């Protein structure tokens, strides 16, 4: 029995599913997850000391590459001064200022410890500011596991959703309307029907949880104008795309300004940091100055903030994002070219440091289209690449992530392996 399998069997005895987050269990691709012992730059090593070129990057945080020496040093230096105080620190001011300096839509920001906390708090804030209850989200977008967001589309176009998880009472999601991503007409119809009751739209401005799906021209602009017209708040969930899709997230790429932005992943550099922020007049509804309660023992944790601060500083190096996107392009285009040469129906897309691989003939723009990808072919591709030392996301519904450490040699090695795999797929 392999060491990974042995560890997985042991893990399953005391951890539900053997993992602390479901996607890690490989259930959608089959097989046994790899237990990682260490990571460096673009690489990770598992319990059998097998090395992988890593394109998951902890689902986004490892944008500099794993164990970047300056990030490790910052964490060590912070840790020796104590791990957590439950009191304000100067570092929290510095990271708040760094986030506000990079995202003009943010005048004030509250730190939390995960993306889920950020979106859960942003929804409560939108409801508190507007005094309204209904929210709109989109099928295929994932915003963490807060009850009111664990909803799949209802049967009809404008029906309210159904829980996607046991333990979520219908009453908790009865105000959540689930619409189709990139379908602006349905949003217009929802506002015509419920406009004065809608507190907010929450959207992944580039979706990364139904593979990589970009907004069609006009979609985000349409959401912005509808929210403005009806007095609802537009929440950009940039937990994944923030400082990943570009230096100012998707709001910087598109010029569409949200009322509230949620962040996590990159801003923690691998440590637990999330955040939600927006205009001062909105954020001042948050306790202790406002009446929307939100709190967290480890919010703004000094060790986690140290990792996030140095990460944001290193991302600001001239040319960082140009290089990152150039590497994404080499990988995505190289994979598509080799698949085509092997007669495999597959296409790819990318933006900034994230990419999508689709086993279908055209790049999908909706959840329905991405659901037509050949999942069996993806599974075979995933495992064939894994065995040869390339670690893609263990799900056809996830985006991939590149780091600054994925240099030309690493990309070339990946493409050479892919060429061998496509030939036998
Ligand atoms: P966390 O609570 O997992 O930190 O963040 C939730 C979240 C919120 N919003 C967006 C856009 C997200 O992508 C996420 C989390 N992303 C997944 C990756 N698809 C995390 C991986 C996992 O669940 O283990």
Short mmCIF file of C-alpha atoms and ligand atoms in Angstrom, two decimals:
data_model
loop_
_atom_site.label_atom_id
_atom_site.label_comp_id
_atom_site.label_asym_id
_atom_site.label_seq_id
_atom_site.Cartn_x
_atom_site.Cartn_y
_atom_site.Cartn_z
CA UNK A 1 0.00 0.00 0.00
CA UNK A 2 1.38 3.45 -0.84
CA UNK A 3 2.16 5.88 1.96
CA UNK A 4 -0.48 8.28 0.60
CA UNK A 5 -3.14 5.57 0.69
CA UNK A 6 -2.04 4.50 4.15
CA UNK A 7 -2.29 8.10 5.41
CA UNK A 8 -5.66 8.57 3.71
CA UNK A 9 -7.09 5.44 5.36
CA UNK A 10 -5.78 6.63 8.71
CA UNK A 11 -7.12 10.16 8.13
CA UNK A 12 -10.58 8.80 7.34
CA UNK A 13 -10.74 7.31 10.82
CA UNK A 14 -10.73 10.70 12.56
CA UNK A 15 -11.45 13.33 9.86
CA UNK A 16 -14.72 13.32 7.87
CA UNK A 17 -13.72 12.09 4.39
CA UNK A 18 -10.09 12.22 5.49
CA UNK A 19 -9.79 15.90 4.57
CA UNK A 20 -10.51 19.30 6.01
CA UNK A 21 -12.06 20.61 2.81
CA UNK A 22 -14.10 18.38 0.47
CA UNK A 23 -12.41 19.14 -2.87
CA UNK A 24 -9.12 17.77 -1.49
CA UNK A 25 -10.56 14.25 -1.27
CA UNK A 26 -10.30 13.58 -5.03
CA UNK A 27 -13.93 12.37 -5.01
CA UNK A 28 -14.74 13.90 -8.39
CA UNK A 29 -11.66 12.38 -10.07
CA UNK A 30 -11.31 9.18 -8.03
CA UNK A 31 -8.21 7.78 -6.48
CA UNK A 32 -6.41 8.70 -3.31
CA UNK A 33 -5.33 12.26 -2.47
CA UNK A 34 -1.65 12.99 -2.15
CA UNK A 35 -0.52 13.93 1.35
CA UNK A 36 1.84 16.83 0.89
CA UNK A 37 4.93 17.09 3.09
CA UNK A 38 6.58 20.21 1.67
CA UNK A 39 6.44 22.72 -1.15
CA UNK A 40 8.93 25.12 -2.74
CA UNK A 41 8.39 27.50 -5.66
CA UNK A 42 6.30 25.69 -8.31
CA UNK A 43 6.76 22.30 -6.67
CA UNK A 44 5.14 20.14 -3.99
CA UNK A 45 6.33 16.79 -2.64
CA UNK A 46 4.03 14.08 -1.30
CA UNK A 47 4.44 11.50 1.45
CA UNK A 48 6.37 9.25 -0.95
CA UNK A 49 8.69 12.12 -1.82
CA UNK A 50 7.22 12.29 -5.32
CA UNK A 51 7.64 15.78 -6.76
CA UNK A 52 4.77 17.56 -8.55
CA UNK A 53 4.61 20.72 -10.59
CA UNK A 54 1.73 22.37 -8.72
CA UNK A 55 -1.04 24.21 -10.60
CA UNK A 56 -3.39 24.47 -7.60
CA UNK A 57 -1.20 26.74 -5.48
CA UNK A 58 -3.38 26.19 -2.39
CA UNK A 59 -6.36 27.30 -4.58
CA UNK A 60 -4.85 30.72 -5.26
CA UNK A 61 -2.76 32.00 -2.31
CA UNK A 62 0.64 30.70 -3.52
CA UNK A 63 0.94 33.34 -6.25
CA UNK A 64 4.63 33.96 -5.49
CA UNK A 65 5.38 30.24 -5.48
CA UNK A 66 5.47 28.11 -2.36
CA UNK A 67 7.66 29.04 0.65
CA UNK A 68 8.93 32.29 -0.84
CA UNK A 69 11.95 33.16 1.37
CA UNK A 70 10.77 36.72 2.06
CA UNK A 71 7.32 35.49 3.08
CA UNK A 72 8.77 32.81 5.34
CA UNK A 73 11.11 35.35 6.94
CA UNK A 74 8.24 37.78 7.56
CA UNK A 75 6.20 35.03 9.23
CA UNK A 76 9.15 33.95 11.39
CA UNK A 77 9.89 37.53 12.44
CA UNK A 78 6.25 38.13 13.35
CA UNK A 79 5.87 34.80 15.16
CA UNK A 80 8.76 35.38 17.57
CA UNK A 81 6.91 38.48 18.82
CA UNK A 82 3.82 36.46 19.68
CA UNK A 83 1.12 34.76 17.63
CA UNK A 84 -2.06 36.63 18.50
CA UNK A 85 -3.01 39.45 20.85
CA UNK A 86 -6.73 40.09 20.42
CA UNK A 87 -5.77 43.74 20.25
CA UNK A 88 -5.06 46.11 17.34
CA UNK A 89 -1.61 46.15 15.71
CA UNK A 90 0.11 48.56 13.33
CA UNK A 91 0.46 45.78 10.74
CA UNK A 92 -3.34 45.68 10.38
CA UNK A 93 -3.31 49.39 9.52
CA UNK A 94 -0.56 48.77 6.97
CA UNK A 95 -2.43 45.97 5.17
CA UNK A 96 -5.70 47.94 5.23
CA UNK A 97 -3.86 50.88 3.66
CA UNK A 98 -2.19 48.55 1.13
CA UNK A 99 -5.56 47.09 0.07
CA UNK A 100 -7.25 50.50 -0.11
CA UNK A 101 -4.33 51.89 -2.15
CA UNK A 102 -4.72 49.10 -4.71
CA UNK A 103 -8.53 49.00 -4.99
CA UNK A 104 -10.05 52.47 -5.44
CA UNK A 105 -13.51 51.07 -4.59
CA UNK A 106 -12.26 50.39 -1.06
CA UNK A 107 -12.00 53.28 1.39
CA UNK A 108 -12.38 51.10 4.49
CA UNK A 109 -11.79 47.37 4.97
CA UNK A 110 -12.40 44.83 7.73
CA UNK A 111 -10.13 41.81 8.02
CA UNK A 112 -11.47 38.33 8.74
CA UNK A 113 -9.91 34.83 8.54
CA UNK A 114 -11.44 33.26 5.44
CA UNK A 115 -13.31 33.96 2.23
CA UNK A 116 -16.47 32.51 3.73
CA UNK A 117 -16.34 34.98 6.59
CA UNK A 118 -15.76 37.79 4.12
CA UNK A 119 -18.78 36.99 1.93
CA UNK A 120 -21.04 36.10 4.86
CA UNK A 121 -20.23 39.46 6.44
CA UNK A 122 -20.62 41.34 3.13
CA UNK A 123 -24.13 39.91 2.66
CA UNK A 124 -25.10 40.92 6.21
CA UNK A 125 -23.64 44.38 5.60
CA UNK A 126 -25.60 44.81 2.35
CA UNK A 127 -28.79 43.77 4.09
CA UNK A 128 -28.04 46.08 7.02
CA UNK A 129 -27.25 49.08 4.81
CA UNK A 130 -30.31 48.68 2.55
CA UNK A 131 -32.76 47.28 5.10
CA UNK A 132 -33.68 44.71 2.44
CA UNK A 133 -33.55 40.89 2.59
CA UNK A 134 -33.35 39.42 -0.91
CA UNK A 135 -29.99 38.61 -2.52
CA UNK A 136 -29.05 37.47 -6.02
CA UNK A 137 -26.27 34.99 -6.74
CA UNK A 138 -25.41 32.97 -9.85
CA UNK A 139 -25.46 29.23 -10.51
CA UNK A 140 -21.92 27.88 -10.50
CA UNK A 141 -20.50 30.73 -8.48
CA UNK A 142 -19.19 29.68 -5.07
CA UNK A 143 -18.86 32.18 -2.28
CA UNK A 144 -17.95 29.90 0.64
CA UNK A 145 -20.28 27.90 2.84
CA UNK A 146 -22.47 30.47 4.63
CA UNK A 147 -26.03 29.16 4.81
CA UNK A 148 -27.69 31.77 2.59
CA UNK A 149 -25.16 31.13 -0.17
CA UNK A 150 -25.40 27.32 -0.30
CA UNK A 151 -28.19 27.44 -2.85
CA UNK A 152 -28.71 25.98 -6.29
CA UNK A 153 -31.10 27.34 -8.87
CA UNK A 154 -34.77 26.67 -8.36
CA UNK A 155 -36.84 24.98 -11.05
CA UNK A 156 -38.07 28.11 -12.82
CA UNK A 157 -36.09 31.09 -14.04
CA UNK A 158 -37.19 33.41 -11.27
CA UNK A 159 -37.90 30.91 -8.55
CA UNK A 160 -35.98 31.04 -5.32
CA UNK A 161 -33.29 28.47 -4.82
CA UNK A 162 -33.04 25.15 -3.04
CA UNK A 163 -30.38 24.34 -0.46
CA UNK A 164 -27.30 22.58 -1.83
CA UNK A 165 -26.52 21.27 1.63
CA UNK A 166 -28.35 19.36 4.32
CA UNK A 167 -28.72 21.37 7.47
CA UNK A 168 -29.77 24.57 5.70
CA UNK A 169 -33.43 25.21 6.56
CA UNK A 170 -35.54 26.50 3.63
CA UNK A 171 -36.22 29.62 5.66
CA UNK A 172 -32.51 30.46 5.57
CA UNK A 173 -32.37 30.59 1.77
CA UNK A 174 -35.85 31.80 0.91
CA UNK A 175 -34.45 35.23 0.12
CA UNK A 176 -31.72 33.91 -2.18
CA UNK A 177 -32.45 34.13 -5.90
CA UNK A 178 -30.15 32.02 -8.11
CA UNK A 179 -29.79 33.15 -11.72
CA UNK A 180 -27.67 32.12 -14.69
CA UNK A 181 -24.21 33.67 -15.03
CA UNK A 182 -23.81 35.88 -18.12
CA UNK A 183 -27.60 36.02 -18.64
CA UNK A 184 -28.38 39.73 -17.95
CA UNK A 185 -32.03 39.51 -19.02
CA UNK A 186 -32.84 37.22 -16.08
CA UNK A 187 -31.29 39.77 -13.73
CA UNK A 188 -33.32 42.57 -15.30
CA UNK A 189 -36.48 40.47 -14.88
CA UNK A 190 -35.60 39.78 -11.24
CA UNK A 191 -35.22 43.48 -10.51
CA UNK A 192 -38.49 44.23 -12.32
CA UNK A 193 -40.17 41.64 -10.09
CA UNK A 194 -38.39 42.25 -6.78
CA UNK A 195 -36.29 45.41 -7.23
CA UNK A 196 -37.21 47.30 -4.02
CA UNK A 197 -36.61 44.13 -1.97
CA UNK A 198 -33.15 43.28 -3.32
CA UNK A 199 -30.27 44.10 -0.97
CA UNK A 200 -27.45 43.01 -3.24
CA UNK A 201 -26.03 40.97 -6.04
CA UNK A 202 -22.99 38.87 -5.14
CA UNK A 203 -20.97 37.72 -8.13
CA UNK A 204 -17.58 36.27 -8.98
CA UNK A 205 -16.65 38.95 -11.56
CA UNK A 206 -14.61 36.26 -13.28
CA UNK A 207 -15.93 32.90 -12.15
CA UNK A 208 -13.37 30.38 -10.94
CA UNK A 209 -15.57 27.81 -9.24
CA UNK A 210 -17.23 26.43 -12.34
CA UNK A 211 -13.86 26.23 -14.07
CA UNK A 212 -12.75 29.62 -15.43
CA UNK A 213 -15.70 31.52 -16.91
CA UNK A 214 -15.27 35.14 -18.00
CA UNK A 215 -18.10 37.70 -17.99
CA UNK A 216 -19.52 38.44 -21.45
CA UNK A 217 -19.15 42.07 -22.56
CA UNK A 218 -21.82 44.11 -20.80
CA UNK A 219 -22.66 41.57 -18.11
CA UNK A 220 -20.85 43.23 -15.19
CA UNK A 221 -21.74 46.68 -16.53
CA UNK A 222 -25.39 45.58 -16.58
CA UNK A 223 -25.23 44.35 -12.98
CA UNK A 224 -23.70 47.67 -11.97
CA UNK A 225 -26.39 49.77 -13.61
CA UNK A 226 -29.24 47.60 -12.27
CA UNK A 227 -27.89 47.86 -8.72
CA UNK A 228 -27.51 51.63 -9.08
CA UNK A 229 -30.99 51.98 -10.58
CA UNK A 230 -32.72 49.99 -7.80
CA UNK A 231 -30.54 51.01 -4.83
CA UNK A 232 -29.08 47.52 -4.35
CA UNK A 233 -25.39 46.95 -3.56
CA UNK A 234 -23.06 45.18 -5.99
CA UNK A 235 -20.68 42.78 -4.23
CA UNK A 236 -17.68 41.57 -6.23
CA UNK A 237 -16.49 38.36 -4.65
CA UNK A 238 -12.80 38.71 -5.53
CA UNK A 239 -11.65 36.11 -3.01
CA UNK A 240 -10.08 34.23 -5.93
CA UNK A 241 -9.58 36.99 -8.53
CA UNK A 242 -8.35 39.70 -6.15
CA UNK A 243 -4.69 40.43 -7.00
CA UNK A 244 -4.75 37.16 -9.03
CA UNK A 245 -6.54 38.23 -12.24
CA UNK A 246 -4.58 41.50 -12.23
CA UNK A 247 -3.05 44.12 -9.93
CA UNK A 248 -6.49 45.55 -9.11
CA UNK A 249 -8.55 42.40 -9.53
CA UNK A 250 -11.37 42.27 -12.05
CA UNK A 251 -12.61 45.72 -11.05
CA UNK A 252 -9.26 47.02 -12.31
CA UNK A 253 -9.48 45.03 -15.55
CA UNK A 254 -13.07 46.05 -16.36
CA UNK A 255 -13.51 49.47 -14.75
CA UNK A 256 -16.74 48.21 -13.17
CA UNK A 257 -16.80 49.45 -9.57
CA UNK A 258 -18.52 47.31 -6.93
CA UNK A 259 -19.99 48.74 -3.72
CA UNK A 260 -18.38 45.98 -1.62
CA UNK A 261 -15.41 43.74 -2.48
CA UNK A 262 -14.57 40.50 -0.71
CA UNK A 263 -10.98 39.22 -0.67
CA UNK A 264 -8.91 36.33 0.75
CA UNK A 265 -6.33 33.83 -0.64
CA UNK A 266 -3.61 36.10 -2.13
CA UNK A 267 -3.94 38.76 0.60
CA UNK A 268 -2.89 36.15 3.14
CA UNK A 269 -0.08 34.72 1.04
CA UNK A 270 -1.00 31.24 2.29
CA UNK A 271 -2.00 32.25 5.79
CA UNK A 272 -5.64 32.71 6.93
CA UNK A 273 -6.65 36.23 5.90
CA UNK A 274 -9.93 37.38 4.37
CA UNK A 275 -11.38 40.86 4.03
CA UNK A 276 -14.41 42.85 2.92
CA UNK A 277 -14.30 46.52 2.07
CA UNK A 278 -15.98 49.36 0.28
CA UNK A 279 -16.87 53.04 0.48
CA UNK A 280 -16.59 54.59 3.95
CA UNK A 281 -20.33 55.35 4.05
CA UNK A 282 -21.07 51.64 3.58
CA UNK A 283 -18.33 50.25 5.86
CA UNK A 284 -19.31 52.60 8.68
CA UNK A 285 -22.39 50.44 9.22
CA UNK A 286 -20.07 47.76 10.65
CA UNK A 287 -19.68 47.38 14.43
CA UNK A 288 -18.44 48.94 16.59
CA UNK A 289 -19.36 52.22 14.85
CA UNK A 290 -22.38 50.84 13.04
CA UNK A 291 -25.21 48.46 13.82
CA UNK A 292 -24.16 45.53 11.57
CA UNK A 293 -22.39 43.14 13.91
CA UNK A 294 -19.25 41.32 12.77
CA UNK A 295 -16.30 40.03 14.82
CA UNK A 296 -13.44 37.50 14.92
CA UNK A 297 -10.91 36.34 17.51
CA UNK A 298 -8.13 35.91 14.97
CA UNK A 299 -9.19 38.65 12.55
CA UNK A 300 -6.08 40.61 11.55
CA UNK A 301 -3.83 38.00 13.12
CA UNK A 302 -0.33 39.53 13.17
CA UNK A 303 1.47 36.44 11.78
CA UNK A 304 -1.06 35.99 8.97
CA UNK A 305 -1.02 39.71 8.18
CA UNK A 306 2.78 39.63 7.98
CA UNK A 307 2.54 37.02 5.21
CA UNK A 308 -0.14 39.02 3.40
CA UNK A 309 1.70 42.32 3.64
CA UNK A 310 4.96 41.07 2.14
CA UNK A 311 3.02 39.20 -0.55
CA UNK A 312 1.19 42.37 -1.60
CA UNK A 313 4.48 44.27 -1.60
CA UNK A 314 6.18 41.70 -3.84
CA UNK A 315 3.20 41.66 -6.22
CA UNK A 316 3.72 45.39 -6.74
CA UNK A 317 7.12 44.80 -8.37
CA UNK A 318 7.14 46.30 -11.89
CA UNK A 319 6.19 43.75 -14.54
CA UNK A 320 4.93 41.13 -12.06
CA UNK A 321 1.50 40.68 -13.64
CA UNK A 322 2.74 40.96 -17.21
CA UNK A 323 5.11 38.06 -16.50
CA UNK A 324 2.45 36.07 -14.65
CA UNK A 325 -0.05 36.36 -17.52
CA UNK A 326 2.64 35.57 -20.07
CA UNK A 327 3.33 32.30 -18.26
CA UNK A 328 -0.40 31.51 -18.10
CA UNK A 329 -0.60 32.13 -21.85
CA UNK A 330 2.34 29.82 -22.59
CA UNK A 331 0.76 27.04 -20.56
CA UNK A 332 -2.82 27.48 -21.80
CA UNK A 333 -1.91 27.94 -25.46
CA UNK A 334 0.68 25.16 -25.30
CA UNK A 335 -1.83 22.69 -23.86
CA UNK A 336 -4.44 23.60 -26.48
CA UNK A 337 -1.93 23.25 -29.32
CA UNK A 338 -0.77 19.81 -28.14
CA UNK A 339 -4.32 18.59 -27.59
CA UNK A 340 -5.29 19.72 -31.08
CA UNK A 341 -2.23 18.02 -32.58
CA UNK A 342 -3.27 14.80 -30.85
CA UNK A 343 -6.86 15.11 -32.05
CA UNK A 344 -8.21 15.70 -28.53
CA UNK A 345 -11.27 17.98 -28.23
CA UNK A 346 -10.02 20.44 -25.65
CA UNK A 347 -9.62 24.19 -25.33
CA UNK A 348 -8.20 26.56 -22.72
CA UNK A 349 -8.50 30.11 -21.50
CA UNK A 350 -6.60 32.30 -19.06
CA UNK A 351 -6.50 35.68 -17.35
CA UNK A 352 -3.68 36.96 -15.16
CA UNK A 353 -2.42 34.06 -13.07
CA UNK A 354 -5.41 31.75 -13.55
CA UNK A 355 -6.46 29.43 -16.36
CA UNK A 356 -9.18 27.03 -17.47
CA UNK A 357 -8.94 23.67 -19.25
CA UNK A 358 -12.16 22.52 -20.96
CA UNK A 359 -12.67 19.16 -22.64
CA UNK A 360 -15.12 20.57 -25.17
CA UNK A 361 -14.64 22.38 -28.48
CA UNK A 362 -15.32 25.98 -27.44
CA UNK A 363 -14.64 28.07 -24.36
CA UNK A 364 -17.78 27.98 -22.16
CA UNK A 365 -19.52 31.17 -21.05
CA UNK A 366 -22.24 29.64 -18.86
CA UNK A 367 -22.58 26.97 -16.17
CA UNK A 368 -24.73 24.96 -18.60
CA UNK A 369 -21.96 25.02 -21.23
CA UNK A 370 -19.21 24.12 -18.79
CA UNK A 371 -21.36 21.19 -17.67
CA UNK A 372 -21.04 19.71 -21.18
CA UNK A 373 -17.27 19.20 -20.76
CA UNK A 374 -16.18 15.56 -21.09
CA UNK A 375 -15.67 14.76 -17.42
CA UNK A 376 -14.41 11.22 -18.06
CA UNK A 377 -11.71 12.55 -20.38
CA UNK A 378 -10.78 15.15 -17.77
CA UNK A 379 -10.42 12.42 -15.13
CA UNK A 380 -8.11 10.41 -17.40
CA UNK A 381 -6.11 13.54 -18.21
CA UNK A 382 -5.88 14.51 -14.52
CA UNK A 383 -4.54 11.12 -13.41
CA UNK A 384 -2.23 10.66 -16.38
CA UNK A 385 -0.65 14.04 -15.63
CA UNK A 386 -0.54 13.34 -11.89
CA UNK A 387 1.34 10.07 -12.37
CA UNK A 388 3.90 11.95 -14.47
CA UNK A 389 4.33 14.63 -11.79
CA UNK A 390 1.92 17.41 -12.77
CA UNK A 391 -0.74 18.33 -10.18
CA UNK A 392 -3.84 20.04 -11.64
CA UNK A 393 -6.98 20.82 -9.63
CA UNK A 394 -8.74 17.50 -8.84
CA UNK A 395 -12.02 18.72 -10.35
CA UNK A 396 -13.21 19.76 -13.81
CA UNK A 397 -15.06 22.61 -12.12
CA UNK A 398 -12.02 24.40 -10.76
CA UNK A 399 -9.71 26.98 -12.26
CA UNK A 400 -5.95 26.41 -12.34
CA UNK A 401 -3.32 28.71 -10.86
CA UNK A 402 0.15 29.71 -11.94
CA UNK A 403 2.79 31.38 -9.77
CA UNK A 404 5.70 33.68 -10.44
CA UNK A 405 7.90 30.63 -9.83
CA UNK A 406 6.50 28.76 -12.87
CA UNK A 407 9.35 29.70 -15.21
CA UNK A 408 9.76 28.70 -18.87
CA UNK A 409 11.56 25.47 -17.98
CA UNK A 410 8.68 24.38 -15.72
CA UNK A 411 6.07 25.26 -18.36
CA UNK A 412 8.04 23.44 -21.04
CA UNK A 413 8.35 20.36 -18.85
CA UNK A 414 4.58 20.46 -18.24
CA UNK A 415 3.88 20.73 -21.98
CA UNK A 416 6.26 17.90 -22.84
CA UNK A 417 4.46 15.68 -20.34
CA UNK A 418 1.08 16.79 -21.69
CA UNK A 419 2.18 15.87 -25.22
CA UNK A 420 2.97 12.33 -24.06
CA UNK A 421 -0.37 12.14 -22.20
CA UNK A 422 -2.47 13.45 -25.08
CA UNK A 423 -0.92 10.87 -27.39
CA UNK A 424 -2.29 8.06 -25.21
CA UNK A 425 -5.50 9.67 -23.88
P1 LIG B 1 -12.73 30.12 1.95
O1 LIG B 1 -13.78 30.18 3.02
O2 LIG B 1 -12.52 28.70 1.41
O3 LIG B 1 -11.42 30.81 2.35
O4 LIG B 1 -13.25 31.00 0.72
C1 LIG B 1 -14.50 30.70 0.14
C2 LIG B 1 -14.54 31.28 -1.26
C3 LIG B 1 -15.26 32.44 -1.48
N1 LIG B 1 -15.33 33.01 -2.71
C4 LIG B 1 -14.67 32.45 -3.76
C5 LIG B 1 -14.76 33.11 -5.10
C6 LIG B 1 -13.91 31.27 -3.58
O5 LIG B 1 -13.27 30.72 -4.66
C7 LIG B 1 -13.84 30.67 -2.32
C8 LIG B 1 -13.07 29.38 -2.06
N2 LIG B 1 -12.50 28.77 -3.21
C9 LIG B 1 -12.30 27.33 -3.15
C10 LIG B 1 -11.66 26.91 -4.48
N3 LIG B 1 -12.62 26.68 -5.47
C11 LIG B 1 -11.48 26.92 -1.99
C12 LIG B 1 -11.03 25.47 -2.01
C13 LIG B 1 -11.73 24.66 -0.98
O6 LIG B 1 -12.96 24.80 -0.82
O7 LIG B 1 -11.02 23.86 -0.34
#
